[in-house]
Coordinates of C-alpha atoms in Angstrom, one line a residue:
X230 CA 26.5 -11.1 24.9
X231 CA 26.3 -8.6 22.5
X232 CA 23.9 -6.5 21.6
X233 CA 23.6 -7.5 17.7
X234 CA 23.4 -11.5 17.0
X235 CA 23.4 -13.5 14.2
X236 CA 21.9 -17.2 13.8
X237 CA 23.9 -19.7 15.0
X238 CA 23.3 -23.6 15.4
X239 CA 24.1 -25.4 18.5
X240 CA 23.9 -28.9 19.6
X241 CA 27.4 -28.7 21.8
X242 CA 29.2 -25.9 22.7
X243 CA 32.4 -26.9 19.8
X244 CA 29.6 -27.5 17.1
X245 CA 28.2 -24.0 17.3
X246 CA 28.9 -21.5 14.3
X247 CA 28.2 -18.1 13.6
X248 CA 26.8 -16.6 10.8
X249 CA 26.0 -12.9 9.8
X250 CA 22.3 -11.2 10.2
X251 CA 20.4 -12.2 7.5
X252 CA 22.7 -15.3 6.9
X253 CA 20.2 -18.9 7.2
X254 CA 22.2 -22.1 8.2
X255 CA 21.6 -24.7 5.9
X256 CA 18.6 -27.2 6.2
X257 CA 19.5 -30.7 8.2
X258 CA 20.1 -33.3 6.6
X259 CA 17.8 -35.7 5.5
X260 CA 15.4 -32.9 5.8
X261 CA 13.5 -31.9 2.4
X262 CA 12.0 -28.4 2.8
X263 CA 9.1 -27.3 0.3
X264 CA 8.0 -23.9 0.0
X265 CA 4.5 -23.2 1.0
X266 CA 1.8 -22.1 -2.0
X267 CA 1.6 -18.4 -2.7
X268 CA -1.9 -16.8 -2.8
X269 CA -2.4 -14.2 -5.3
X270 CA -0.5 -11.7 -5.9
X271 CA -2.5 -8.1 -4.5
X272 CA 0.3 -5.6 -5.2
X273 CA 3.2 -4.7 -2.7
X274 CA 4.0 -3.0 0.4
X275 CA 7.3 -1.8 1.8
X276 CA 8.5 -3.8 4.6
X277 CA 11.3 -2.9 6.9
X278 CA 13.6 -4.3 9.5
X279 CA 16.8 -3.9 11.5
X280 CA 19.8 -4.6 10.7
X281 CA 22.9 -3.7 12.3
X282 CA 21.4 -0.2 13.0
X283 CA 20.1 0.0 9.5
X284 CA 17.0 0.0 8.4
X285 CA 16.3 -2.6 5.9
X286 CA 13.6 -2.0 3.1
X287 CA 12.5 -4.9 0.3
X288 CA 8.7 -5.2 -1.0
X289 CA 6.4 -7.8 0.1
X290 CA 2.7 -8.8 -1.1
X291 CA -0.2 -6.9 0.5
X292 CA -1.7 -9.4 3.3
X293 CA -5.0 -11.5 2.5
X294 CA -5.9 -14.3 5.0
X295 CA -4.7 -16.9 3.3
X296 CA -6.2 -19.5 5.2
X297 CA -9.5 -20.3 6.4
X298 CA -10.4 -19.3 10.1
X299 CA -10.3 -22.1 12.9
X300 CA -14.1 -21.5 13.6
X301 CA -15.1 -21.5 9.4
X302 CA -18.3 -24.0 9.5
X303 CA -19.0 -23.2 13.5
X304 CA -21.9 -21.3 14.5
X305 CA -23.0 -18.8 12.4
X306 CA -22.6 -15.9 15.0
X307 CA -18.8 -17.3 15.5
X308 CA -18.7 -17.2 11.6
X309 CA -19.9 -13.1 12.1
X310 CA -17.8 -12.3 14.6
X311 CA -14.9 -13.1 12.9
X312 CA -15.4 -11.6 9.8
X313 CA -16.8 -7.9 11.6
X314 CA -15.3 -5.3 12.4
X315 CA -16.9 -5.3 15.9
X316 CA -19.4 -7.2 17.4
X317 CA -21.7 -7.5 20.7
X318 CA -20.9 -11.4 21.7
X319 CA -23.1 -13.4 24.6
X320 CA -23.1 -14.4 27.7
X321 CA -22.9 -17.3 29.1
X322 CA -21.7 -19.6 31.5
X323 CA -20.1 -23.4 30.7
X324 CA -18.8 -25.0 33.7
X325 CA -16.6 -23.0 35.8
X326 CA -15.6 -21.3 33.1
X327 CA -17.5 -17.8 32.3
X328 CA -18.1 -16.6 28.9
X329 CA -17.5 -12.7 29.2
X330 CA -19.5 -10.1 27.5
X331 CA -17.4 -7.6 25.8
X332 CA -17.3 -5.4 23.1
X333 CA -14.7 -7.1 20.9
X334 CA -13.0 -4.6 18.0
X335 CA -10.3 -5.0 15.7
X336 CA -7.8 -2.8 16.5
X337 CA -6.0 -0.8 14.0
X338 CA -2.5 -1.7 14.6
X339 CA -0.6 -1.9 11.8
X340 CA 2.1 -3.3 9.8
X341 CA 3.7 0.4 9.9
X342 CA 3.3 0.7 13.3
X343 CA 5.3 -2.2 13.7
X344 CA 8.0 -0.7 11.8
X345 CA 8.0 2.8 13.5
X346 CA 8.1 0.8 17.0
X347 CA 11.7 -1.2 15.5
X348 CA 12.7 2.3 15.0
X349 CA 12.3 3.4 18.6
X350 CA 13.8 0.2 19.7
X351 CA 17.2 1.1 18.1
X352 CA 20.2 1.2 20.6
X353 CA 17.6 0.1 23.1
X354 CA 16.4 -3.5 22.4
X355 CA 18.8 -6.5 21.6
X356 CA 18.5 -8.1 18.1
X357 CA 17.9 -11.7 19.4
X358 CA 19.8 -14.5 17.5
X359 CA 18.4 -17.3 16.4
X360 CA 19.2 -20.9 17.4
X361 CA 19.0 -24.2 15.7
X362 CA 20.1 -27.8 16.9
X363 CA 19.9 -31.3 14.5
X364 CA 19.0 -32.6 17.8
X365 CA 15.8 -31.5 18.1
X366 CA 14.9 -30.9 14.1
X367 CA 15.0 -34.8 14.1
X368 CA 12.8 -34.9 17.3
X369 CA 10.4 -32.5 15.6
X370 CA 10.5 -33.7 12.0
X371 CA 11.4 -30.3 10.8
X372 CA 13.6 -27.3 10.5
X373 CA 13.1 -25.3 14.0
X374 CA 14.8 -22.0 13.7
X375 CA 14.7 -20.6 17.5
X376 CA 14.1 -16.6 18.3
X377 CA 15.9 -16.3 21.6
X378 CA 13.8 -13.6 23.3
X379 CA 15.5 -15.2 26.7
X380 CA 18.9 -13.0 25.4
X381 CA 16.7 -10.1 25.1
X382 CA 16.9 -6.9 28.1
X383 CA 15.7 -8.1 31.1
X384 CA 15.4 -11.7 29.7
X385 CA 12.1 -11.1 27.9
X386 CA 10.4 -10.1 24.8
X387 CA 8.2 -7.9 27.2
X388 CA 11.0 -5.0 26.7
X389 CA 9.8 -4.1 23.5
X390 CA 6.3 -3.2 23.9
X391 CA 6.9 -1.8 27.4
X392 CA 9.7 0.7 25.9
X393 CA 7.4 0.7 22.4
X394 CA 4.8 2.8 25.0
X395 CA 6.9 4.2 27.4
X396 CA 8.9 6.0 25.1
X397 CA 6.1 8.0 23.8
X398 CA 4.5 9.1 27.3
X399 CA 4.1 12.9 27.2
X400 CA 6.3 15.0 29.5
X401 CA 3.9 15.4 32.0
X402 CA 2.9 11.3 32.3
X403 CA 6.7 10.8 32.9
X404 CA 7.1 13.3 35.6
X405 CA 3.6 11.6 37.5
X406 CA 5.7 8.1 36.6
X407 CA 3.4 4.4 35.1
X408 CA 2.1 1.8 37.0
X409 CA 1.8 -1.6 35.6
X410 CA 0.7 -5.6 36.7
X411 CA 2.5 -8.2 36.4
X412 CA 3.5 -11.6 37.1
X413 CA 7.1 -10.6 36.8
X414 CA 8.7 -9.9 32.7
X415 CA 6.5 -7.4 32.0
X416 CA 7.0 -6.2 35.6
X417 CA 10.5 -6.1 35.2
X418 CA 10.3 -4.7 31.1
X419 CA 8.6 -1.7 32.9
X420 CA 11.0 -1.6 35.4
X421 CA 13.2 -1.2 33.5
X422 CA 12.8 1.2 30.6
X423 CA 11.4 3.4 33.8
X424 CA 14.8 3.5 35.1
X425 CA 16.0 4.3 31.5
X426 CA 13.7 6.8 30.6
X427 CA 13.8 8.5 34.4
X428 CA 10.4 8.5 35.7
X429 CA 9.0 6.6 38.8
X430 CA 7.4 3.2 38.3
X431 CA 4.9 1.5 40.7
X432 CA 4.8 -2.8 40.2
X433 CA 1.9 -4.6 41.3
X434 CA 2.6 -8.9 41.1
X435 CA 1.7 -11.6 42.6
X436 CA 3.0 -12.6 46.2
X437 CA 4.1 -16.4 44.4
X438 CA 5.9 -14.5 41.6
X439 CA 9.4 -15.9 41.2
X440 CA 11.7 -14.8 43.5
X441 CA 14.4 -14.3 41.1
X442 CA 11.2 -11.8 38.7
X443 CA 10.7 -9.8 42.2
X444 CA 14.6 -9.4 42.8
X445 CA 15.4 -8.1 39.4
X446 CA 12.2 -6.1 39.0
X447 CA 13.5 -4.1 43.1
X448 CA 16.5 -3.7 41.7
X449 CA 15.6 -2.0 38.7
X450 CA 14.2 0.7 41.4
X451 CA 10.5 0.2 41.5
X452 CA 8.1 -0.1 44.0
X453 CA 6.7 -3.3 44.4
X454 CA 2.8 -3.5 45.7
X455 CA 2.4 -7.3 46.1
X456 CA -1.1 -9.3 45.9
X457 CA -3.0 -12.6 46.4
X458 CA -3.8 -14.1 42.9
X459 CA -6.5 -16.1 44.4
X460 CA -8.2 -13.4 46.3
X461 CA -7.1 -9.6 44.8
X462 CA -7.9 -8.3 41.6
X463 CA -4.7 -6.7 39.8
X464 CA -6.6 -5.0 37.8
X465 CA -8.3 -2.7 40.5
X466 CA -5.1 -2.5 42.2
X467 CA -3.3 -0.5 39.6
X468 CA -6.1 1.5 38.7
X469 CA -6.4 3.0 42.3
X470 CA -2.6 3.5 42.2
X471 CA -3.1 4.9 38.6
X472 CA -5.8 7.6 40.0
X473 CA -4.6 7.9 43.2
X474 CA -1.3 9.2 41.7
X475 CA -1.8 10.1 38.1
X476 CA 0.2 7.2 36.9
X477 CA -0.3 5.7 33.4
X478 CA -1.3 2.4 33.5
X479 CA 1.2 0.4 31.2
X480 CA -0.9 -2.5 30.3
X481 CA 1.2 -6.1 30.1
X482 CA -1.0 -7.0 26.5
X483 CA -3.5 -5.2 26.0
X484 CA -2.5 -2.2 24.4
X485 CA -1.6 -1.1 20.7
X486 CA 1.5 0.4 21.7
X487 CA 2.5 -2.9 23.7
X488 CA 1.0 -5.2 20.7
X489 CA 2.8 -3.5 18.4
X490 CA 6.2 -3.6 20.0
X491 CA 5.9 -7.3 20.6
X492 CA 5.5 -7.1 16.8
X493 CA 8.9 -6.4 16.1
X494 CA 9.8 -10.1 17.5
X495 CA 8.4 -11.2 14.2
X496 CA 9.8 -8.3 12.0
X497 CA 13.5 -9.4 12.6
X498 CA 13.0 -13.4 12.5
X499 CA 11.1 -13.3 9.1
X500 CA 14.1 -10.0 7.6
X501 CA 16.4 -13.0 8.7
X502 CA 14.2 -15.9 7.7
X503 CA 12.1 -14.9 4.8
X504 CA 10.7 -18.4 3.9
X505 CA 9.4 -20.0 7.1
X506 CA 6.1 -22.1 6.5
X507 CA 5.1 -21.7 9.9
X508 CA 5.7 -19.7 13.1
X509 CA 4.9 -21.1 16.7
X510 CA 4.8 -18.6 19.5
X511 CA 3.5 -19.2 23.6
X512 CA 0.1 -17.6 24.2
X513 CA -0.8 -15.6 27.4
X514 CA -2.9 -12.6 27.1
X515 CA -1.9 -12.4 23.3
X516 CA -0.1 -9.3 22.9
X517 CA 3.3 -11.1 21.5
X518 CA 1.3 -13.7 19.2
X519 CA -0.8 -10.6 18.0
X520 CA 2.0 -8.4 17.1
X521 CA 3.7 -11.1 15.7
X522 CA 0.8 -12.3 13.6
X523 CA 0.4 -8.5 11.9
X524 CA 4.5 -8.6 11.3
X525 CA 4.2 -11.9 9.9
X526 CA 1.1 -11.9 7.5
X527 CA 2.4 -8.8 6.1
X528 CA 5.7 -9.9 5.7
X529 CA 4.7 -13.7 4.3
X530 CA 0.8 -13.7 3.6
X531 CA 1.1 -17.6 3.5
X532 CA 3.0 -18.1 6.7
X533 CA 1.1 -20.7 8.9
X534 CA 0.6 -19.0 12.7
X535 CA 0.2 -21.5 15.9
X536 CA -0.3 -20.2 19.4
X537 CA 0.6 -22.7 22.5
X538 CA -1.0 -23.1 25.9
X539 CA -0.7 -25.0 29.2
X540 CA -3.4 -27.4 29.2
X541 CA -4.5 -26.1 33.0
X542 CA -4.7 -22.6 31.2
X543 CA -6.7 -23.4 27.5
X544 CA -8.5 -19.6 27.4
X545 CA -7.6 -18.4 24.0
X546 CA -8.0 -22.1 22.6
X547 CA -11.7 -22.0 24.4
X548 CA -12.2 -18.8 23.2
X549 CA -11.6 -19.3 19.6
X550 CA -13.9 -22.3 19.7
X551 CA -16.3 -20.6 20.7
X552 CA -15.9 -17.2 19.3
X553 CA -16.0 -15.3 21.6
X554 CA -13.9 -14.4 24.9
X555 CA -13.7 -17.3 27.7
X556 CA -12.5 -16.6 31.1
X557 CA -11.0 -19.5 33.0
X558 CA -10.0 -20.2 36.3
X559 CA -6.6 -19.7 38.2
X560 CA -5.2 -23.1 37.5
X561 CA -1.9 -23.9 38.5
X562 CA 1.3 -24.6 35.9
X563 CA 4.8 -24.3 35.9
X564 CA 4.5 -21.4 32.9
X565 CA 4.1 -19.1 35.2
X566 CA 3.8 -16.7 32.3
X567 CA 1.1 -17.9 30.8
X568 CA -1.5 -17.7 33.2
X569 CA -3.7 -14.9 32.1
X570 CA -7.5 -15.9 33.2
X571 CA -8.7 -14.7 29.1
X572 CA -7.3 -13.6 25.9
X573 CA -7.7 -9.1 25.7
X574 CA -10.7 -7.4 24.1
X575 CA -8.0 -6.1 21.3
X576 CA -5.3 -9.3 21.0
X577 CA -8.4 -11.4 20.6
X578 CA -10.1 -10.2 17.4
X579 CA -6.7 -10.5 16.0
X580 CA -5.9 -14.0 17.0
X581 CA -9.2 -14.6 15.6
X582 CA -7.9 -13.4 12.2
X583 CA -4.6 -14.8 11.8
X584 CA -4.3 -17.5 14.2
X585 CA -4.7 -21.0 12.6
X586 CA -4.6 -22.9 15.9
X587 CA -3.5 -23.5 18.9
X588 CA -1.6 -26.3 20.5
X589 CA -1.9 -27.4 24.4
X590 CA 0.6 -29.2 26.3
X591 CA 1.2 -30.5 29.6
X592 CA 3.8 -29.4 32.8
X593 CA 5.9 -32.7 31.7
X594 CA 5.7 -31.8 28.2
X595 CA 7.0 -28.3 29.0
X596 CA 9.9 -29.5 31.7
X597 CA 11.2 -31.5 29.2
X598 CA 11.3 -28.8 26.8
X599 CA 12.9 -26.8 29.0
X600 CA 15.8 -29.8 29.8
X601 CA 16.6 -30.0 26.5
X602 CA 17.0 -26.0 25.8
X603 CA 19.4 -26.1 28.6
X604 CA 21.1 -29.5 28.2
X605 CA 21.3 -30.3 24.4
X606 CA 21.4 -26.2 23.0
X607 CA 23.0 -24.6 26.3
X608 CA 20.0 -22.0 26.2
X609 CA 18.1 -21.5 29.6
X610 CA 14.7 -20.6 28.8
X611 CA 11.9 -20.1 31.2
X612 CA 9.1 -22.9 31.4
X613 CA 6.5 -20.3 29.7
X614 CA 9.5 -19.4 27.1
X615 CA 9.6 -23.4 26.3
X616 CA 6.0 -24.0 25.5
X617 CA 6.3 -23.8 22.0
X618 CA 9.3 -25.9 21.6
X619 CA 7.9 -27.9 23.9
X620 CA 4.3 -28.3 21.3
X621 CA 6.9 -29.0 18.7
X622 CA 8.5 -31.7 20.5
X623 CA 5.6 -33.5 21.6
X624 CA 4.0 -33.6 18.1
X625 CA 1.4 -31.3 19.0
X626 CA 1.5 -29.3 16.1
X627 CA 0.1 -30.4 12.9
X628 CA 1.7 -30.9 9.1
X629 CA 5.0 -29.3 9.8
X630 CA 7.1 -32.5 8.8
X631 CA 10.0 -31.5 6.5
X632 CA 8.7 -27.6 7.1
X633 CA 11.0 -24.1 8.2
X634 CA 9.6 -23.8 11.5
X635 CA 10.1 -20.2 13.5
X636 CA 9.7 -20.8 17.3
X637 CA 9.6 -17.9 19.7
X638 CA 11.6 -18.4 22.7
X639 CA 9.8 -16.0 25.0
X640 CA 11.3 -15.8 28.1
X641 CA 14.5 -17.3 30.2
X642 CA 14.0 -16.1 34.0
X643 CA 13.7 -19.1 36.3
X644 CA 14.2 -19.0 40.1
X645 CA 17.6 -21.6 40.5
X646 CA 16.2 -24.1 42.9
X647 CA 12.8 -25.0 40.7
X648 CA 15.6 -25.4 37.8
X649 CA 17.5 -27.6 39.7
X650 CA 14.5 -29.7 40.6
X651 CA 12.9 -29.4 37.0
X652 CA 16.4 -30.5 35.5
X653 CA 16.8 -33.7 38.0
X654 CA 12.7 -34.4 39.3
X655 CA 10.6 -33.8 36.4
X656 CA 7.6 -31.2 36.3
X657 CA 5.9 -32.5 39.8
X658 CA 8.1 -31.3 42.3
X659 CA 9.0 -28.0 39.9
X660 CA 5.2 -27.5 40.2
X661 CA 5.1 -27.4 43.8
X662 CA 8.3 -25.2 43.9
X663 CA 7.3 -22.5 41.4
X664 CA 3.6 -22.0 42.4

């Protein structure tokens, strides 16, 4: 495909139209779409966004919260923690699952940095279209406007934020090359702009990743360090290789460089799509909700923002519950993706501020979401890259009927033989395929 895209609506391959950037398709029918309220007005901002090479200016209200946080009427230190600028939180232990002590601050990312990182990703990054199918806006009740991040380089949203970073590595950090850890988009994103940029790149992932992730991310021209999930700590892996060699550690969330690259997912759907009510985006460590959250509250104040999860892998819900970071076991799940143990100490804070909810569904609910990309709107997305549709489809997300509904498709790399048996078994036997 090209590098540029427009929207365009698909249900069968002679029913899909074209339409320029910046062009909506028309609502379904029998669909009545109501704008959401607007809060007050606080002044404006200049907001930006590509177009065609260009960069697009218009004026936008300053962001204000305009809805009350998840954990409003919770504990009182959950209440605090939300509304500080940093906080110590406790410790604690529930279960299995370990309630980490961290220093969690609000990072100062902003709506500009967003901008300047859309400017690096010029002639770089693909402008993603944006799908829609009848088909599944009767299934959900609403308007679903897809953001095909499984068209973008490498078949991931990760390119952004890793080439967001990368790109502005001193002279020196490129000659000594990055090392980064992965279980395989971000691996290959890295990968990837490495080979671009000319510097040496070191990959640590998983031994289970997906063959087709470890394949891509070789033959990008990196060396590959492989690791037990269940017994190896990435983290320490990298950071030897980091000081053993000098590399720069290229984080796969965690970072304001990476958040804000991620960022620029939301920054072209909302140029294109100015009046969603609500935006629906998968939830790993949090960098692409996060970056898409400052985008989008910047851009649309009132926008509604849900995050989704794998059941098997509910950190960031349990963590905004509680207020404050949860760690939970390795559980397995075909969204591969979306298995980070807990949410970052700088994409949490910010999912605590603009993140209304988030929505968990099951390995069936996600296979099927992932039939019907493929099947119905001839898109192949990644089980992790179908977890929102896949919310949406299941009625998991609440009061969107008869609402504009942005969905991030995150990902589309999928090994072929888990495909085939997801597309003719169901989630089981995919389960026992892709883990």
């Amino acid at each position: 495909m090209a590098a540029r895209f427009g929207l365009f609506s698909q249900d069968q391959p002679a029913q899909r139209r074209l339409c320029r950037p910046g062009a909506a398709p028309s609502p379904p029918a029998g669909l009545a779409l109501s704008d959401p309220p607007r809060p007050p007005f606080l002044g404006t901002s200049s907001v930006g966004g590509v177009d065609d090479g260009r960069l697009l200016h218009r004026h936008a209200p300053l962001f204000r919260p305009p809805f009350p946080s998840r954990l409003q009427g919770g504990p009182p230190f959950a209440s605090a923690l939300r509304n500080a600028r940093s906080d110590w939180v406790a410790v604690g232990f529930i279960g299995r699952t370990s309630l980490v002590s961290v220093r969690s601050e609000v990072s100062d990312i902003t709506f500009e940095d967003i901008q300047a990182a859309a400017q690096r990703l010029k002639g770089a990054a693909h402008r993603t279209p944006i799908a829609t199918s009848r088909s599944l806006n009767r299934q959900a009740g609403a308007a679903l406007f897809c953001k095909c991040e499984n068209l973008q380089r490498v078949g991931a949203f990760k390119f952004r934020g890793a080439f967001n970073m990368i790109n502005q590595l001193s002279e020196a950090q490129r000659q000594r090359g990055v090392v980064a850890f992965s279980s395989g988009n971000h691996a290959q994103a890295v990968a990837l702009v490495a080979k671009l940029l000319a510097l040496p790149a070191v990959i640590v992932m998983p031994h289970d990743s997906p063959a087709v992730k470890l394949k891509a991310t070789r033959g990008y021209g990196a060396e590959v360090v492989l690791y037990d999930r269940h017994r190896d700590n990435r983290e320490v892996i990298a950071k030897k290789l980091s000081d053993e060699r000098g590399l720069t550690l290229v984080p796969p969330f965690d970072h304001p460089q990476i958040i804000a690259g991620q960022g620029t997912v939301a920054l072209e759907l909302l140029t294109d799509l100015p009046d969603l009510d609500v935006l629906v985006a998968p939830i790993g460590g949090g960098g692409l909700i996060s970056g898409c959250s400052i985008a989008a509250h910047a851009m649309l104040p009132a926008l509604r923002i849900v995050g989704v999860e794998p059941e098997s892998a509910n950190d960031t819900s349990l963590s905004l519950e509680k207020g404050l970071i949860v760690s939970t076991p390795l559980s397995p799940s075909i969204a591969d993706g979306l298995l980070t143990p807990a949410p970052g100490k700088l994409t949490f804070p910010i999912m605590q501020r603009h993140v209304e909810s988030v929505a968990l569904v099951t390995d069936d609910e996600i296979a099927e979401a992932v039939r019907f990309l493929l099947l119905r709107m001839k898109l192949l997305v990644e089980p992790s890259g179908a977890a929102a549709v896949a919310a949406l489809m299941a009625g998991k997300v609440p009061n969107v009927q008869g609402k504009k509904i942005g969905v991030v498709l995150s990902g589309g790399n999928v090994d072929p033989t888990p495909l085939a048996r997801i597309l003719t078994s169901g989630a089981g036997n995919f389960k026992d395929q892709i883990r």
